[in-house]
CSV table of C-alpha atoms in Angstrom, one decimal:
chain,number,residue,atom,x,y,z
X,1,TYR,CA,142.5,524.0,-154.1
X,2,ARG,CA,142.1,527.5,-155.5
X,3,ILE,CA,140.2,530.0,-153.4
X,4,SER,CA,139.4,533.6,-154.5
X,5,TRP,CA,137.2,536.4,-153.3
X,6,GLU,CA,136.3,539.9,-154.5
X,7,GLU,CA,133.8,542.6,-153.6
X,8,PHE,CA,130.5,541.9,-155.3
X,9,ASN,CA,130.8,542.9,-159.0
X,10,ARG,CA,134.3,544.5,-158.5
X,11,THR,CA,136.7,542.2,-160.2
X,12,ASN,CA,139.7,544.5,-159.6
X,13,THR,CA,139.5,543.6,-155.9
X,14,ARG,CA,140.0,539.9,-156.5
X,15,VAL,CA,142.4,538.0,-154.2
X,16,THR,CA,143.4,534.4,-155.0
X,17,HIS,CA,145.2,531.8,-152.9
X,18,TYR,CA,146.2,528.2,-153.6
X,19,LEU,CA,145.8,525.7,-150.8
X,20,PRO,CA,147.2,522.1,-150.3
X,21,ASN,CA,144.8,519.2,-150.9
X,22,VAL,CA,144.5,518.5,-147.2
X,23,THR,CA,143.0,521.9,-146.4
X,24,LEU,CA,139.2,521.7,-145.9
X,25,GLU,CA,138.6,525.1,-144.5
X,26,TYR,CA,140.1,528.6,-144.7
X,27,ARG,CA,139.5,531.8,-142.8
X,28,VAL,CA,139.3,534.9,-145.1
X,29,THR,CA,140.7,538.0,-143.4
X,30,GLY,CA,141.3,541.6,-144.2
X,31,LEU,CA,137.8,542.3,-145.5
X,32,THR,CA,136.0,545.6,-145.5
X,33,ALA,CA,133.2,545.7,-142.9
X,34,LEU,CA,129.6,545.5,-144.1
X,35,THR,CA,130.6,544.7,-147.6
X,36,THR,CA,129.2,542.0,-149.9
X,37,TYR,CA,131.8,539.6,-151.2
X,38,THR,CA,131.7,536.7,-153.7
X,39,ILE,CA,133.9,533.8,-152.7
X,40,GLU,CA,134.8,531.0,-155.1
X,41,VAL,CA,136.5,527.6,-154.5
X,42,ALA,CA,137.6,525.1,-157.1
X,43,GLY,CA,139.7,521.9,-157.1
X,44,MET,CA,142.9,521.7,-159.1
X,45,THR,CA,144.8,518.9,-160.7
X,46,SER,CA,147.8,518.8,-163.2
X,47,LYS,CA,145.2,519.0,-166.0
X,48,GLY,CA,143.7,522.3,-164.7
X,49,GLN,CA,140.9,523.7,-162.7
X,50,GLY,CA,137.6,521.9,-161.9
X,51,GLN,CA,134.1,523.3,-161.4
X,52,LEU,CA,133.7,526.3,-159.3
X,53,SER,CA,131.6,526.5,-156.1
X,54,SER,CA,130.7,530.1,-155.2
X,55,SER,CA,128.8,531.9,-152.4
X,56,THR,CA,127.9,535.6,-151.8
X,57,ILE,CA,128.1,536.8,-148.3
X,58,SER,CA,128.3,540.2,-146.4
X,59,SER,CA,131.1,540.8,-144.0
X,60,GLY,CA,130.0,541.5,-140.5
X,61,VAL,CA,126.5,539.9,-141.2
X,62,PRO,CA,126.4,536.3,-140.0
X,63,PRO,CA,124.6,534.0,-142.5
X,64,GLU,CA,121.6,532.1,-141.4
X,65,LEU,CA,119.8,528.9,-142.4
X,66,PRO,CA,117.6,529.6,-145.5
X,67,GLY,CA,113.9,529.2,-145.7
X,68,PRO,CA,112.0,526.8,-147.9
X,69,PRO,CA,111.0,527.5,-151.5
X,70,THR,CA,107.2,528.1,-152.0
X,71,ASN,CA,104.6,528.0,-154.7
X,72,ILE,CA,105.9,524.9,-156.5
X,73,ALA,CA,104.2,524.3,-159.9
X,74,ILE,CA,104.7,521.5,-162.3
X,75,THR,CA,104.9,522.0,-166.1
X,76,ASN,CA,106.1,520.2,-169.2
X,77,ILE,CA,105.3,516.8,-168.0
X,78,GLY,CA,106.9,514.1,-170.2
X,79,PRO,CA,107.7,510.4,-169.9
X,80,ARG,CA,111.0,510.9,-168.1
X,81,SER,CA,111.1,514.5,-166.9
X,82,VAL,CA,109.1,517.5,-165.6
X,83,ASN,CA,109.8,521.2,-165.0
X,84,LEU,CA,109.4,522.7,-161.5
X,85,GLN,CA,108.7,526.4,-161.2
X,86,PHE,CA,109.0,527.9,-157.7
X,87,LYS,CA,109.5,531.0,-155.6
X,88,PRO,CA,112.8,531.0,-153.7
X,89,GLY,CA,112.5,531.3,-149.9
X,90,TYR,CA,114.5,533.4,-147.5
X,91,ASP,CA,118.2,533.2,-148.5
X,92,GLY,CA,119.7,533.5,-145.0
X,93,LYS,CA,121.7,536.7,-145.9
X,94,THR,CA,123.9,534.8,-148.3
X,95,SER,CA,123.6,533.3,-151.8
X,96,ILE,CA,121.9,529.9,-152.5
X,97,SER,CA,124.5,527.4,-153.5
X,98,ARG,CA,122.3,524.4,-154.4
X,99,TRP,CA,118.7,523.4,-155.0
X,100,LEU,CA,117.5,519.9,-153.9
X,101,VAL,CA,114.5,518.1,-155.3
X,102,GLU,CA,112.9,515.2,-153.4
X,103,ALA,CA,110.0,513.0,-154.6
X,104,GLN,CA,107.5,510.4,-153.5
X,105,VAL,CA,107.5,507.8,-156.2
X,106,GLY,CA,104.4,505.7,-157.1
X,107,VAL,CA,102.4,507.7,-154.6
X,108,VAL,CA,99.6,505.8,-152.9
X,109,GLY,CA,99.4,507.6,-149.5
X,110,GLU,CA,100.8,510.6,-147.7
X,111,ASN,CA,103.4,508.5,-145.8
X,112,GLU,CA,105.5,507.4,-148.8
X,113,ASP,CA,109.2,507.9,-148.3
X,114,TRP,CA,110.8,511.0,-149.8
X,115,LEU,CA,113.8,510.2,-152.1
X,116,MET,CA,116.4,512.6,-153.5
X,117,VAL,CA,115.9,512.7,-157.3
X,118,HIS,CA,117.8,515.8,-158.5
X,119,GLN,CA,120.0,518.7,-157.4
X,120,VAL,CA,121.3,521.8,-159.1
X,121,SER,CA,124.4,523.7,-158.0
X,122,ASN,CA,125.7,527.2,-158.7
X,123,GLU,CA,122.5,528.7,-159.9
X,124,PRO,CA,121.5,531.1,-157.1
X,125,GLU,CA,119.0,533.0,-159.2
X,126,ALA,CA,117.1,529.9,-160.5
X,127,ARG,CA,113.3,530.2,-160.6
X,128,SER,CA,112.6,526.9,-162.5
X,129,LEU,CA,114.5,523.7,-163.2
X,130,GLU,CA,114.1,520.5,-165.1
X,131,VAL,CA,113.9,517.2,-163.2
X,132,PRO,CA,115.3,514.4,-165.5
X,133,GLY,CA,115.6,510.7,-164.9
X,134,LEU,CA,112.0,509.9,-164.0
X,135,ASN,CA,110.2,506.7,-164.8
X,136,PRO,CA,107.4,506.7,-167.4
X,137,TYR,CA,103.8,506.3,-166.5
X,138,THR,CA,104.6,506.7,-162.8
X,139,PHE,CA,103.0,508.9,-160.1
X,140,TYR,CA,105.2,511.5,-158.4
X,141,ARG,CA,104.9,514.2,-155.8
X,142,PHE,CA,107.8,516.7,-155.3
X,143,ARG,CA,109.2,519.0,-152.7
X,144,MET,CA,112.3,521.2,-152.6
X,145,HIS,CA,115.0,522.5,-150.3
X,146,GLN,CA,117.4,525.4,-150.9
X,147,VAL,CA,121.0,525.2,-149.5
X,148,ASN,CA,123.4,528.0,-148.5
X,149,ILE,CA,126.7,528.0,-146.7
X,150,VAL,CA,125.0,527.3,-143.4
X,151,GLY,CA,122.9,524.3,-144.5
X,152,ASN,CA,119.7,523.0,-145.9
X,153,SER,CA,116.4,524.8,-145.6
X,154,PRO,CA,113.3,523.0,-144.3
X,155,SER,CA,111.3,521.2,-147.0
X,156,SER,CA,108.8,523.1,-149.1
X,157,GLN,CA,105.1,522.1,-149.1
X,158,PRO,CA,104.6,519.0,-151.4
X,159,SER,CA,103.5,519.7,-154.9
X,160,ARG,CA,100.3,518.2,-156.4
X,161,LYS,CA,100.5,514.6,-157.5
X,162,ILE,CA,101.2,514.0,-161.2
X,163,GLN,CA,101.7,511.0,-163.5
X,164,THR,CA,104.5,511.0,-166.1
X,165,LEU,CA,103.5,510.2,-169.6
X,166,PRO,CA,103.8,506.6,-171.0
X,167,ALA,CA,106.7,505.4,-173.2
X,168,PRO,CA,107.6,502.2,-175.0
X,169,PRO,CA,109.2,499.5,-172.8
X,170,ASP,CA,112.8,500.0,-172.0
X,171,MET,CA,113.8,496.4,-171.7
X,172,ALA,CA,113.3,493.1,-173.5
X,173,PRO,CA,111.9,489.9,-172.0
X,174,ALA,CA,114.6,488.0,-170.2
X,175,ASN,CA,115.6,484.3,-170.1
X,176,VAL,CA,114.4,483.6,-173.6
X,177,THR,CA,114.8,479.9,-174.5
X,178,LEU,CA,113.8,477.8,-177.5
X,179,ARG,CA,113.1,474.1,-177.6
X,180,THR,CA,112.1,471.5,-180.2
X,181,ALA,CA,108.4,470.6,-179.9
X,182,SER,CA,107.8,468.5,-183.0
X,183,GLU,CA,108.8,468.1,-186.7
X,184,THR,CA,106.9,471.3,-187.5
X,185,SER,CA,106.9,473.3,-184.2
X,186,LEU,CA,109.2,475.0,-181.7
X,187,TRP,CA,108.4,475.9,-178.0
X,188,LEU,CA,109.4,479.4,-176.9
X,189,ARG,CA,109.6,480.6,-173.3
X,190,TRP,CA,110.6,483.9,-171.7
X,191,MET,CA,110.3,485.8,-168.4
X,192,PRO,CA,107.4,488.3,-168.5
X,193,LEU,CA,108.2,492.0,-168.0
X,194,PRO,CA,107.9,493.1,-164.4
X,195,GLU,CA,105.0,495.5,-163.8
X,196,TRP,CA,107.3,498.5,-163.1
X,197,GLU,CA,108.8,498.1,-166.5
X,198,TYR,CA,105.5,498.3,-168.4
X,199,ASN,CA,106.0,502.1,-169.0
X,200,GLY,CA,102.3,502.3,-169.8
X,201,ASN,CA,98.8,501.0,-169.2
X,202,ALA,CA,99.0,497.4,-168.1
X,203,GLU,CA,96.0,496.4,-170.2
X,204,GLN,CA,97.8,497.3,-173.4
X,205,VAL,CA,101.0,495.4,-172.6
X,206,GLY,CA,101.8,492.2,-174.6
X,207,TYR,CA,104.6,490.6,-176.6
X,208,ARG,CA,105.7,490.3,-180.3
X,209,VAL,CA,107.5,487.1,-181.5
X,210,GLN,CA,109.5,487.2,-184.7
X,211,TYR,CA,110.9,484.0,-186.3
X,212,TYR,CA,112.7,483.1,-189.5
X,213,ARG,CA,114.8,480.4,-191.1
X,214,VAL,CA,118.5,480.7,-190.4
X,215,GLY,CA,120.2,482.0,-193.6
X,216,SER,CA,117.0,483.2,-195.2
X,217,GLN,CA,116.9,486.7,-196.6
X,218,GLY,CA,113.3,487.4,-195.7
X,219,ARG,CA,112.0,489.5,-192.8
X,220,GLY,CA,110.5,486.6,-191.1
X,221,LEU,CA,107.0,486.1,-189.6
X,222,THR,CA,105.6,487.7,-186.5
X,223,HIS,CA,102.9,486.8,-184.0
X,224,ILE,CA,101.3,489.2,-181.4
X,225,ILE,CA,100.5,487.9,-177.9
X,226,THR,CA,98.1,490.2,-176.0
X,227,ASP,CA,98.4,488.6,-172.6
X,228,ARG,CA,101.0,490.5,-170.6
X,229,LEU,CA,101.4,487.6,-168.2
X,230,GLU,CA,102.1,485.0,-170.9
X,231,ARG,CA,105.5,483.3,-170.7
X,232,GLU,CA,105.4,480.8,-173.6
X,233,PHE,CA,104.3,480.3,-177.2
X,234,THR,CA,104.4,477.3,-179.6
X,235,ILE,CA,105.5,478.4,-183.1
X,236,GLU,CA,103.6,476.1,-185.5
X,237,ASP,CA,103.6,475.3,-189.3
X,238,LEU,CA,107.4,475.3,-189.6
X,239,GLU,CA,109.5,473.1,-191.9
X,240,GLU,CA,110.9,469.8,-190.8
X,241,TRP,CA,114.5,469.6,-189.6
X,242,THR,CA,115.1,473.3,-190.1
X,243,GLU,CA,117.0,475.7,-187.9
X,244,TYR,CA,115.1,478.9,-186.9
X,245,GLU,CA,116.1,482.1,-185.2
X,246,VAL,CA,113.6,483.6,-182.8
X,247,ARG,CA,113.4,486.9,-180.8
X,248,VAL,CA,110.8,488.5,-178.5
X,249,GLN,CA,110.0,492.2,-177.6
X,250,ALA,CA,107.5,493.7,-175.2
X,251,VAL,CA,104.9,496.2,-176.6
X,252,ASN,CA,102.5,498.6,-175.0
X,253,GLY,CA,100.0,501.2,-176.2
X,254,ILE,CA,102.8,503.6,-177.1
X,255,GLY,CA,105.2,501.4,-179.1
X,256,MET,CA,107.6,498.5,-179.1
X,257,GLY,CA,110.6,497.9,-176.8
X,258,PRO,CA,114.0,496.4,-177.7
X,259,TRP,CA,114.3,492.9,-179.1
X,260,SER,CA,115.7,490.2,-177.0
X,261,GLN,CA,118.9,488.5,-178.0
X,262,PRO,CA,118.0,486.0,-180.8
X,263,VAL,CA,117.9,482.3,-179.9
X,264,ARG,CA,118.1,479.3,-182.3
X,265,GLY,CA,116.3,476.0,-182.4
X,266,ARG,CA,115.8,473.2,-184.9
X,267,THR,CA,112.6,471.3,-185.6
X,268,ARG,CA,112.7,467.5,-185.4
X,269,GLU,CA,113.7,465.1,-188.2
X,270,SER,CA,111.0,463.7,-190.4
X,271,VAL,CA,110.8,461.5,-193.4
X,272,PRO,CA,111.8,463.1,-196.8
X,273,SER,CA,108.9,464.9,-198.4
X,274,CYS,CA,109.9,463.9,-201.9
X,275,GLY,CA,112.0,461.3,-203.7
X,276,PRO,CA,115.4,461.6,-205.4
X,277,THR,CA,115.4,463.5,-208.6
X,278,ASN,CA,116.6,462.6,-212.1
X,279,VAL,CA,116.0,458.9,-211.7
X,280,SER,CA,117.2,456.9,-214.8
X,281,ALA,CA,117.5,453.2,-215.7
X,282,PHE,CA,119.6,451.4,-218.3
X,283,ALA,CA,119.3,447.7,-219.1
X,284,THR,CA,122.8,446.2,-219.0
X,285,THR,CA,122.0,442.5,-219.5
X,286,SER,CA,119.0,440.2,-219.9
X,287,SER,CA,118.9,440.0,-216.1
X,288,SER,CA,120.2,443.3,-214.8
X,289,ILE,CA,119.3,447.0,-214.9
X,290,LEU,CA,121.5,449.9,-213.8
X,291,VAL,CA,119.6,452.6,-211.9
X,292,ARG,CA,120.9,456.1,-211.2
X,293,TRP,CA,119.5,459.1,-209.3
X,294,PHE,CA,120.4,462.5,-207.9
X,295,GLU,CA,120.0,463.5,-204.2
X,296,VAL,CA,116.8,464.7,-202.6
X,297,PRO,CA,116.6,468.5,-202.8
X,298,GLU,CA,117.9,469.9,-199.5
X,299,PRO,CA,114.7,471.6,-198.4
X,300,ASP,CA,112.9,468.2,-198.8
X,301,ARG,CA,115.3,466.0,-196.9
X,302,ASN,CA,113.9,466.8,-193.5
X,303,GLY,CA,116.8,465.1,-191.7
X,304,LEU,CA,120.0,463.2,-192.4
X,305,ILE,CA,119.6,460.8,-195.4
X,306,LEU,CA,120.8,457.4,-194.1
X,307,GLY,CA,120.3,455.6,-197.5
X,308,TYR,CA,118.0,454.8,-200.4
X,309,LYS,CA,115.7,452.0,-201.4
X,310,VAL,CA,115.1,451.1,-205.0
X,311,MET,CA,111.5,449.8,-205.6
X,312,TYR,CA,110.9,447.6,-208.7
X,313,LYS,CA,108.3,445.2,-209.9
X,314,GLU,CA,107.2,443.7,-213.2
X,315,LYS,CA,104.7,446.0,-215.0
X,316,ASP,CA,101.1,444.8,-215.2
X,317,SER,CA,102.0,441.9,-212.9
X,318,ASP,CA,100.5,440.9,-209.5
X,319,SER,CA,104.0,440.2,-208.2
X,320,ALA,CA,105.0,442.0,-205.0
X,321,VAL,CA,107.2,445.1,-205.1
X,322,ARG,CA,110.8,444.3,-204.4
X,323,PHE,CA,113.4,446.5,-202.7
X,324,TRP,CA,117.1,447.0,-203.1
X,325,MET,CA,118.8,448.8,-200.2
X,326,VAL,CA,121.6,451.2,-200.7
X,327,GLU,CA,123.2,452.2,-197.3
X,328,GLY,CA,124.5,455.8,-196.8
X,329,ASN,CA,124.3,458.9,-198.9
X,330,ALA,CA,127.5,458.5,-200.9
X,331,SER,CA,126.3,456.2,-203.6
X,332,HIS,CA,123.6,457.2,-206.1
X,333,SER,CA,123.4,454.2,-208.3
X,334,VAL,CA,122.8,450.4,-208.1
X,335,GLN,CA,122.8,447.4,-210.4
X,336,LEU,CA,119.5,445.4,-210.1
X,337,THR,CA,120.3,441.7,-210.8
X,338,SER,CA,118.5,438.4,-211.0
X,339,LEU,CA,115.8,440.0,-213.1
X,340,GLY,CA,113.6,438.3,-215.7
X,341,LYS,CA,114.7,438.1,-219.3
X,342,TYR,CA,113.2,440.7,-221.6
X,343,VAL,CA,110.8,441.9,-218.9
X,344,LEU,CA,109.5,445.5,-218.5
X,345,TYR,CA,110.0,446.8,-215.0
X,346,GLU,CA,108.5,449.8,-213.1
X,347,ILE,CA,111.3,451.5,-211.0
X,348,GLN,CA,111.1,454.1,-208.3
X,349,VAL,CA,113.7,455.3,-205.7
X,350,LEU,CA,113.0,456.6,-202.2
X,351,ALA,CA,115.3,458.1,-199.5
X,352,PHE,CA,115.0,457.3,-195.8
X,353,THR,CA,116.0,459.0,-192.5
X,354,ARG,CA,116.2,457.8,-188.9
X,355,ILE,CA,112.4,458.4,-188.8
X,356,GLY,CA,111.5,456.3,-191.8
X,357,ASP,CA,111.0,456.1,-195.5
X,358,GLY,CA,110.2,459.2,-197.6
X,359,ARG,CA,108.1,459.5,-200.6
X,360,PRO,CA,109.2,457.5,-203.7
X,361,SER,CA,110.3,459.3,-206.9
X,362,SER,CA,107.4,459.9,-209.2
X,363,PRO,CA,106.3,459.0,-211.8
X,364,PRO,CA,107.8,455.4,-212.0
X,365,ILE,CA,110.2,455.0,-214.8
X,366,LEU,CA,110.0,452.0,-217.2
X,367,GLU,CA,112.9,449.9,-218.4
X,368,ARG,CA,113.0,446.4,-220.0
X,369,THR,CA,115.8,443.9,-219.6
X,370,LEU,CA,117.6,442.7,-222.7
X,371,ASP,CA,116.9,439.6,-224.7
X,372,ASP,CA,119.9,437.4,-225.6
X,373,GLY,CA,120.5,438.9,-229.1
X,374,THR,CA,120.2,442.5,-227.8
X,375,GLU,CA,122.5,441.6,-224.9
X,376,SER,CA,125.2,440.4,-227.3
X,377,LEU,CA,124.9,443.6,-229.3
X,378,ALA,CA,125.0,445.6,-226.2
X,379,LEU,CA,128.1,443.8,-225.0
X,380,PHE,CA,129.7,444.3,-228.4
X,381,ILE,CA,129.0,448.0,-228.3
X,382,THR,CA,130.3,448.3,-224.8
X,383,VAL,CA,133.6,446.5,-225.9
X,384,MET,CA,133.9,448.8,-228.9
X,385,GLN,CA,133.4,451.8,-226.7
X,386,ILE,CA,136.1,450.6,-224.4
X,387,GLY,CA,138.4,450.1,-227.4
X,388,LEU,CA,137.7,453.6,-228.6
X,389,VAL,CA,138.5,455.0,-225.2
X,390,VAL,CA,141.8,453.0,-225.2
X,391,CYS,CA,142.7,454.3,-228.7
X,392,VAL,CA,142.0,457.8,-227.6
């Protein structure tokens, strides 16, 4: 420790001593009688000197316990701080080393507990001070003590009761979870904000839900919930088999609090909402047609494509529609066989998921099987094409 003393406002009289760290008291001797001295003590480490504590005292005049501050007034009331103005009490014949501020929080009656909320050191001439770290929209009553080398003064008379100003919520709803509800909806749950975190009028507290497709570049959609006690919400009108990201924030009459951590959920599978694209057909023989198609566009798949069904029937015929099954999503063509000779067929293709069949491609395409002469010519052209390929 470093201890020094000097006659009040006479720096040329300063005396300094360094004490081991086990020393907790020191007797200052050799002073002039009836003289005011300033005494300072600071901690020391290898990095240097810490904050000073000081006291002013007169030799030969024993210090006494100080009296309480008076005339406490409250100004500059904000959401999280107030200013206290006061008149210092009797100093006990020595300087005031510290000011203590106590408060009754959420004041309902006169018997609320007094809690230490703030203290200020080394400002013996203070006549006002700021009290930070208060809760928004909360009732307070304050009282003060002043401290000198002898001890704490009695408490001052309590101030008037005040309420700090409201502020936006400080915290987000907790325990946010998202579950699948249906093919087009998700079920969101959260823990409502506790009342002491409202930071404002309870009647104006609610929640704001924001949701958007994962990977989308848009800002998403929002929904306002006005019931402060609500703890769940079903998000409707979503796309099938689509992953969404959702977050929640509390709001009050002043503004919006922080967002919760986003959670993700996927809607259930459904059937494809459209058929495969670019469906084409080419007659290969008098009894067969080759059908090709592209995949269902990704936004319309609504699940995992497990396969395809090719629907075909004779045009303008009362015969039943026939189906040719293609398992899996790797193959996008099929050869229809055992067809009628030189018959015009209507052909459509649909995809299916675990849930069921999707919509067929539209409109139906038309293709006629070959007759015998055309079939021979088609075979000749095919052989010639093969030959040309070989020659190349």
